[in-house]
Each structure stands twice: as C-alpha cells, then as structure tokens.
Short mmCIF file of C-alpha atoms in Angstrom, two decimals:
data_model
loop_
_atom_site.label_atom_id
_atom_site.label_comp_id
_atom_site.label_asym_id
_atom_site.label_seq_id
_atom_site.Cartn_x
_atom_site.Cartn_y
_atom_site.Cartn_z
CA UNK D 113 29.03 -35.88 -129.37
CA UNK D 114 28.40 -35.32 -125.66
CA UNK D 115 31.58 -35.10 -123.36
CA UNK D 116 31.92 -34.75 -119.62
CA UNK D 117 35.82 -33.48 -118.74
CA UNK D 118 36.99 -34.40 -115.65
CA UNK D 119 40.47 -33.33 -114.01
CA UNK D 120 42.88 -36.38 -114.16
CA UNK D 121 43.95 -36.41 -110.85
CA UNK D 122 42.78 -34.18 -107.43
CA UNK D 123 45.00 -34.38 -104.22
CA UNK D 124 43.72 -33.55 -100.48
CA UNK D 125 45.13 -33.53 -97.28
CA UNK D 126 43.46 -35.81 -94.92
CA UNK D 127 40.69 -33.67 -93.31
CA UNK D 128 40.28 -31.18 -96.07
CA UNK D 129 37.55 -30.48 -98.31
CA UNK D 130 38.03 -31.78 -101.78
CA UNK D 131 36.39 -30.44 -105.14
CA UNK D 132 36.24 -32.64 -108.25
CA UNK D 133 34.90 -31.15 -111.33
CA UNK D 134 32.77 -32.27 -114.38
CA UNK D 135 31.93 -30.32 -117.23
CA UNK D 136 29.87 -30.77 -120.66
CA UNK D 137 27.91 -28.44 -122.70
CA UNK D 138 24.90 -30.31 -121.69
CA UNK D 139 24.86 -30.69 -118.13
CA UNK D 140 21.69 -27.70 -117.84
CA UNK D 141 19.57 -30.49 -119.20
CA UNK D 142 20.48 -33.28 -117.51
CA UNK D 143 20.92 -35.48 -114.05
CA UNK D 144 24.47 -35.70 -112.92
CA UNK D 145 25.86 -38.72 -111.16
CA UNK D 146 29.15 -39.82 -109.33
CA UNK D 147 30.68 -43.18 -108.75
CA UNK D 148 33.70 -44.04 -106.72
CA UNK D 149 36.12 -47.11 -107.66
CA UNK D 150 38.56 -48.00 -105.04
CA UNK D 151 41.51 -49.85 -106.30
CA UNK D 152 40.75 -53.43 -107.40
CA UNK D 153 37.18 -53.06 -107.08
CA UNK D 154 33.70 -51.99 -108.88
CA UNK D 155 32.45 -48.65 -108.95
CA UNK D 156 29.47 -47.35 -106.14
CA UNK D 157 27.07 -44.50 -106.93
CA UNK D 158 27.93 -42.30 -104.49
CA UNK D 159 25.37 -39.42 -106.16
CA UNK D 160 22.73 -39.17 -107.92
CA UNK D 161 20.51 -36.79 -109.82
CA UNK D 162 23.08 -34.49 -108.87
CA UNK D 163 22.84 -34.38 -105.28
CA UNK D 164 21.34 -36.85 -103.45
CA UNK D 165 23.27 -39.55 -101.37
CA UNK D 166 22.29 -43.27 -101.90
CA UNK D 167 21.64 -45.18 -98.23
CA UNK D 168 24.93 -46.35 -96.59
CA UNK D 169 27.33 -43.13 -98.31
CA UNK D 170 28.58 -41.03 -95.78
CA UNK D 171 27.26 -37.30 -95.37
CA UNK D 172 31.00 -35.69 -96.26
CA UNK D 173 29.67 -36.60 -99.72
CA UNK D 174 28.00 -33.95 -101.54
CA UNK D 175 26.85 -32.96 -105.04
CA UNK D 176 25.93 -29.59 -107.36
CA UNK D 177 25.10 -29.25 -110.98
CA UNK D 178 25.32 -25.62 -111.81
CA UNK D 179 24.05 -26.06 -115.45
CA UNK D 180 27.80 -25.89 -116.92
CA UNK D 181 29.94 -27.63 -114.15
CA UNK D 182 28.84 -30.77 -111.69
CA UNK D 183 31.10 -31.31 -108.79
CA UNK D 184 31.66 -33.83 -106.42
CA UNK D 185 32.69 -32.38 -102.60
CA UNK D 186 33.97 -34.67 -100.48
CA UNK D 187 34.44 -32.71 -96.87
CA UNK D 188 36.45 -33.82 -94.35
CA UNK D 189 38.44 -36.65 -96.57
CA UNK D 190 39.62 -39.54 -95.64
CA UNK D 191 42.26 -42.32 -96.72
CA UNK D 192 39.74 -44.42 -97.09
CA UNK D 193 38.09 -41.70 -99.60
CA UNK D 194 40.82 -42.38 -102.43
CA UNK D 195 39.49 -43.89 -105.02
CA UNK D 196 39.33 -42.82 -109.10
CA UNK D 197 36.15 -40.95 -109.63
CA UNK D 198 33.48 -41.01 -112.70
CA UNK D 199 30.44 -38.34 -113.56
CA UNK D 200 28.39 -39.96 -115.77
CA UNK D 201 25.24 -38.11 -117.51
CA UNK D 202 22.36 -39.24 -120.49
CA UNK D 203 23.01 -38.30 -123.88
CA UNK D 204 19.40 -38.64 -124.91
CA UNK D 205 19.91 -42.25 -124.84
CA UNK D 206 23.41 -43.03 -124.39
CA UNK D 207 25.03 -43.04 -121.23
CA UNK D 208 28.54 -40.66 -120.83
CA UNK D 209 31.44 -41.10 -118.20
CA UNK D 210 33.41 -38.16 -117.61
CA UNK D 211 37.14 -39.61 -117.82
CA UNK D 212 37.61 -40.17 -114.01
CA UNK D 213 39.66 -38.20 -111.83
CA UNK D 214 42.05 -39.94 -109.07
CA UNK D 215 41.56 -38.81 -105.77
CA UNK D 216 44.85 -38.49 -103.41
CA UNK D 217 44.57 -38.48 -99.86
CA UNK D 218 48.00 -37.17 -98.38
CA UNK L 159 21.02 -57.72 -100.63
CA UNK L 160 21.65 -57.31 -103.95
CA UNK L 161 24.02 -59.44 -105.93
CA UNK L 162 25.03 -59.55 -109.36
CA UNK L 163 27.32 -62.32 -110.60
CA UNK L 164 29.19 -62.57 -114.15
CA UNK L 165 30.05 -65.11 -115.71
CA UNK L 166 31.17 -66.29 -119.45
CA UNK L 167 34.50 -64.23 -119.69
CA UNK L 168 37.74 -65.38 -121.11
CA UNK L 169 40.37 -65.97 -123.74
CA UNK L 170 38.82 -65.20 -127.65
CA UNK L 171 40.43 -64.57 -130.83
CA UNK L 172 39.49 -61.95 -132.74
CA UNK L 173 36.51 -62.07 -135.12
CA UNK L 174 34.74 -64.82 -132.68
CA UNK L 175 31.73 -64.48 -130.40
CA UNK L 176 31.67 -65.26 -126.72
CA UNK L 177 28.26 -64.82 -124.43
CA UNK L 178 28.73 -63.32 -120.73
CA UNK L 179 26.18 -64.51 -118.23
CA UNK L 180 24.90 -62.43 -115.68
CA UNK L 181 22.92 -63.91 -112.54
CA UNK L 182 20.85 -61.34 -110.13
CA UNK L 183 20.08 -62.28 -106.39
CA UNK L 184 18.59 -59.94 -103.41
CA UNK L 185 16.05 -58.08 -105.47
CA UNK L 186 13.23 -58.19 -107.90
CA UNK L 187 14.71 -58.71 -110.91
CA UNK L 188 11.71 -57.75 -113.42
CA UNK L 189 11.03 -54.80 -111.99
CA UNK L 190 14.25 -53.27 -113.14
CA UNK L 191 16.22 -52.12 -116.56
CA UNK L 192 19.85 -53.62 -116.66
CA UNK L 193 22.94 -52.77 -118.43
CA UNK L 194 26.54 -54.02 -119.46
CA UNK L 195 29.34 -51.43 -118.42
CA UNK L 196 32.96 -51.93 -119.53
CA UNK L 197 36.59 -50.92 -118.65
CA UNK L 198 39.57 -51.67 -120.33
CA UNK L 199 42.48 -52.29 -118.07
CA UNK L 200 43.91 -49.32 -116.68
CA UNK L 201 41.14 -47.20 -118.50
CA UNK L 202 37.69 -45.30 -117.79
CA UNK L 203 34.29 -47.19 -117.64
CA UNK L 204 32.35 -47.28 -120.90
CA UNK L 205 28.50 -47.54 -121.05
CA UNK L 206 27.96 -50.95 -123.60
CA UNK L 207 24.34 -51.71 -123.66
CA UNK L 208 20.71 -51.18 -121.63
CA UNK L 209 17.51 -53.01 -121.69
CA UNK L 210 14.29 -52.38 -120.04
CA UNK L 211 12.51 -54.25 -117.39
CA UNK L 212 10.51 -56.51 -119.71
CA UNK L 213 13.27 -56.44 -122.74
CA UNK L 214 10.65 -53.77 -124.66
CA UNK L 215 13.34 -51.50 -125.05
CA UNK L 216 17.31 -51.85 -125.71
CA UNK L 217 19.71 -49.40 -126.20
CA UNK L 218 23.58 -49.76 -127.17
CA UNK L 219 27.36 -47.79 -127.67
CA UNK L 220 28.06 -46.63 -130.60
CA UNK L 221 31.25 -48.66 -130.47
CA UNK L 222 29.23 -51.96 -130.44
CA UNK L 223 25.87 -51.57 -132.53
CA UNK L 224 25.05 -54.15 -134.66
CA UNK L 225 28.00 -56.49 -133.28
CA UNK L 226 26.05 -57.16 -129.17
CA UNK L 227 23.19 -57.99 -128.36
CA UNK L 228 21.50 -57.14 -124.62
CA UNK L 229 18.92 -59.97 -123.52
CA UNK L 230 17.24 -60.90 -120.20
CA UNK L 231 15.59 -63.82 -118.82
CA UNK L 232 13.04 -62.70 -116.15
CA UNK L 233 12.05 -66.00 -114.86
CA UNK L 234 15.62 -66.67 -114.39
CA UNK L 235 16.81 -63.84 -112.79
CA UNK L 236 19.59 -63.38 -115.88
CA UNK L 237 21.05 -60.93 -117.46
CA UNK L 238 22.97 -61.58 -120.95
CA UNK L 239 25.32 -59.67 -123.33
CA UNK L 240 25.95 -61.87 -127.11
CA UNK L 241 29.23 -60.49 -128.43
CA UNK L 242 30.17 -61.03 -132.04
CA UNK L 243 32.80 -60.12 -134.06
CA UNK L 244 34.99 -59.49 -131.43
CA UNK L 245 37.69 -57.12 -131.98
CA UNK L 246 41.12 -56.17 -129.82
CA UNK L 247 39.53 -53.30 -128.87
CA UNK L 248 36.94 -55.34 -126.94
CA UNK L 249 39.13 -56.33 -124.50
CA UNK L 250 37.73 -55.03 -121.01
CA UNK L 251 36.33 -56.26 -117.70
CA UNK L 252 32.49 -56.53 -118.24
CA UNK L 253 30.44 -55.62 -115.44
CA UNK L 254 26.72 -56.21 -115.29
CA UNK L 255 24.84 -53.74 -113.60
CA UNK L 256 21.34 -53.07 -112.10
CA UNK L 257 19.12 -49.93 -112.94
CA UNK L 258 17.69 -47.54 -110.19
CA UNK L 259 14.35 -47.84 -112.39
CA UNK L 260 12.45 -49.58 -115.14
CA UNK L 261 13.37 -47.69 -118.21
CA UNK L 262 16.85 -48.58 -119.32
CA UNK L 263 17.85 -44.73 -119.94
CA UNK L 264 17.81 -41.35 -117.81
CA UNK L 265 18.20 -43.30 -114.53
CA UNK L 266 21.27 -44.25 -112.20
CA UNK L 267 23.37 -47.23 -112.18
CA UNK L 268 23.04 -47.96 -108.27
CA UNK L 269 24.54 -51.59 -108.30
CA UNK L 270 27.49 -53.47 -110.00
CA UNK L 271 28.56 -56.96 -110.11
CA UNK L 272 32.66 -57.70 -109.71
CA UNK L 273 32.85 -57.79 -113.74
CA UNK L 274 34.05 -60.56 -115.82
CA UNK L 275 37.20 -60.55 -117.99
CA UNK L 276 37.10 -60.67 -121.69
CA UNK L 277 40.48 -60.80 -123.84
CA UNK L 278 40.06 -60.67 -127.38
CA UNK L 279 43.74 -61.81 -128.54
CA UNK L 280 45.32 -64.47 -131.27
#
C-alpha cells in the first residue's frame, strides 16, 4: 500500500530555514499537500498541489515535489511556526498522511 | 467564513453504533465534496470517509468499509458519518472537513471543523 515517511521530529532556530521531508514511491504521480496542527487545535492546509499557498498563509511557506521527495520549507521560522506537520497525497482513491513531523522552534 | 461544527461524539461500548453530526456555515455547501478525518489521541490524522457534492460518489478507509457510512443533507447544510460496530480502535477525535472541489478524491482538504470526541470503551 501507498506510504508517505515523514521525519518524526525537525528542530530550527528561530530565523532559520527549515526543511521537512515526505517521501513515497508514488509521489511522481501525484499532488502533494501540507497541513500544520498547532497544539490543541485542527490542522490548516498550508500547501497544496505541491506548491501553492492557500490565502491568509504567510510567504516563508513554501513547497516542492521532486517526483520521489515533497518538502515543506518554512524560511525565516518562527515560534509561532511550531506545530506537528502532515503530507498527505491520493492513493487512487484513498487519501494518505505521511506520519507528521514536529516542528521545534529553539 | 467558513464553519464546520461536529456534533454526536461521546462515550460507546464496543460493538454499538453512534452517528456524528456535522453542520456547515459560510459557504455553499452543495457545491462541495466532504469528508470525515480522524486522530487518535496523541496519534497522526487518518483519512475515514469522502462523498461527493451531490452524495453520487463515496469513498472510505480500509479500516472502516462496510462498518461507516458517509451521508449528506444538502438542503440542510449537514454532513453525517453512521458508525457501527464500533471497535476500541475507533477511538479518535472526528473532524469533519470541507473539500477544495466537487469530487470527493484528488483534491485538498482546505477546511476543518474543531472535531468531535468518540470513545469506544466498556
């Protein structure tokens, strides 16, 4: 079955760029997204179709999908960046999460 | 502004069914697929079920075929999720969620309620 593998947990200085991986044998033929859940709430989109911003998400987010790995870059990162992450990509017609990865800022 | 509201969580035992609610404000409800995403405490999200704008299409996890059923009520603006033969392993916060398009798979999930807690416990 499809799989997206995501790092379990990512730590950044304040200011610095961070990189947050997902990878799946599938991801050449497919749309990658990203979601952010601070603690205690519900996830946002953040990305989608592996690199556009929704309205309101700040430009420091960016995405790439290079056919084997998506990432996530978050430049410039902020407290108020950490969060756990999620990919997510179709499986024909099933919908994967990558794992999440927690995001430090310190 | 778009809202999404669950409702219907709780306390089951296992082996019973419970119905979650799910009640959308701030956008045009029937022109968009809707799902049920769920997380078990502490754990990842899990994709549960899809359905298309006007219900002609439904999709569902592996984990819970045959056992939920996705349905929607346009002219009500509601979204629901029928859960039967609950097991332990059911035990997650449910959170409805609202479709970028029409179809209820290859698209983005670009808005999420605040999820609904279901315990499946004796």
């Amino acid at each position: 079955s499809f799989e997206l593998t995501q790092p379990p947990s990512v730590s950044v200085s304040p200011g610095q760029t961070a990189t947050i991986t997902c990878s799946g044998d599938k991801l050449a033929n497919t749309y990658v997204s990203w979601y952010q859940q601070r603690s205690g709430q519900s996830p946002v989109l953040v990305i989608y179709q592996n690199a556009n911003r929704p309205s309101g998400i700040p430009g420091r987010f960016s995405g790439f999908n290079s056919g084997y790995t998506a990432t996530l870059t978050i430049s410039g990162a902020q407290a108020v960046d950490e969060a756990d992450y999620y990919c997510q990509a179709w499986d024909s017609t099933t919908a994967v999460f990558g794992g999440g990865t927690k995001l430090t800022v310190l | 502004e778009v809202q999404l509201v669950e409702s219907g969580g709780g306390l089951v035992q296992p082996g019973r069914s419970l119905r979650l609610s799910c009640a959308a404000s701030g956008f045009t409800f029937d022109d968009y697929a809707m799902h049920w995403v769920r997380q078990r405490p502490g754990k990842g999200l899990e994709w549960v079920s899809g359905i298309n704008w006007n219900s002609g299409g439904v999709g569902y996890a592996d984990s819970v075929k045959d056992r939920f059923t996705i349905s929607r009520d346009n002219a009500k603006n509601s979204l629901f999720l029928e859960m039967n033969r609950l097991t332990t392993e059911d035990t997650a916060f449910y959170y409805c969620v609202k479709d970028a398009g029409n179809n209820w798979y290859n698209e983005d999930f670009d808005s999420w309620g605040q999820g609904t807690l279901v315990t499946v416990s004796s």
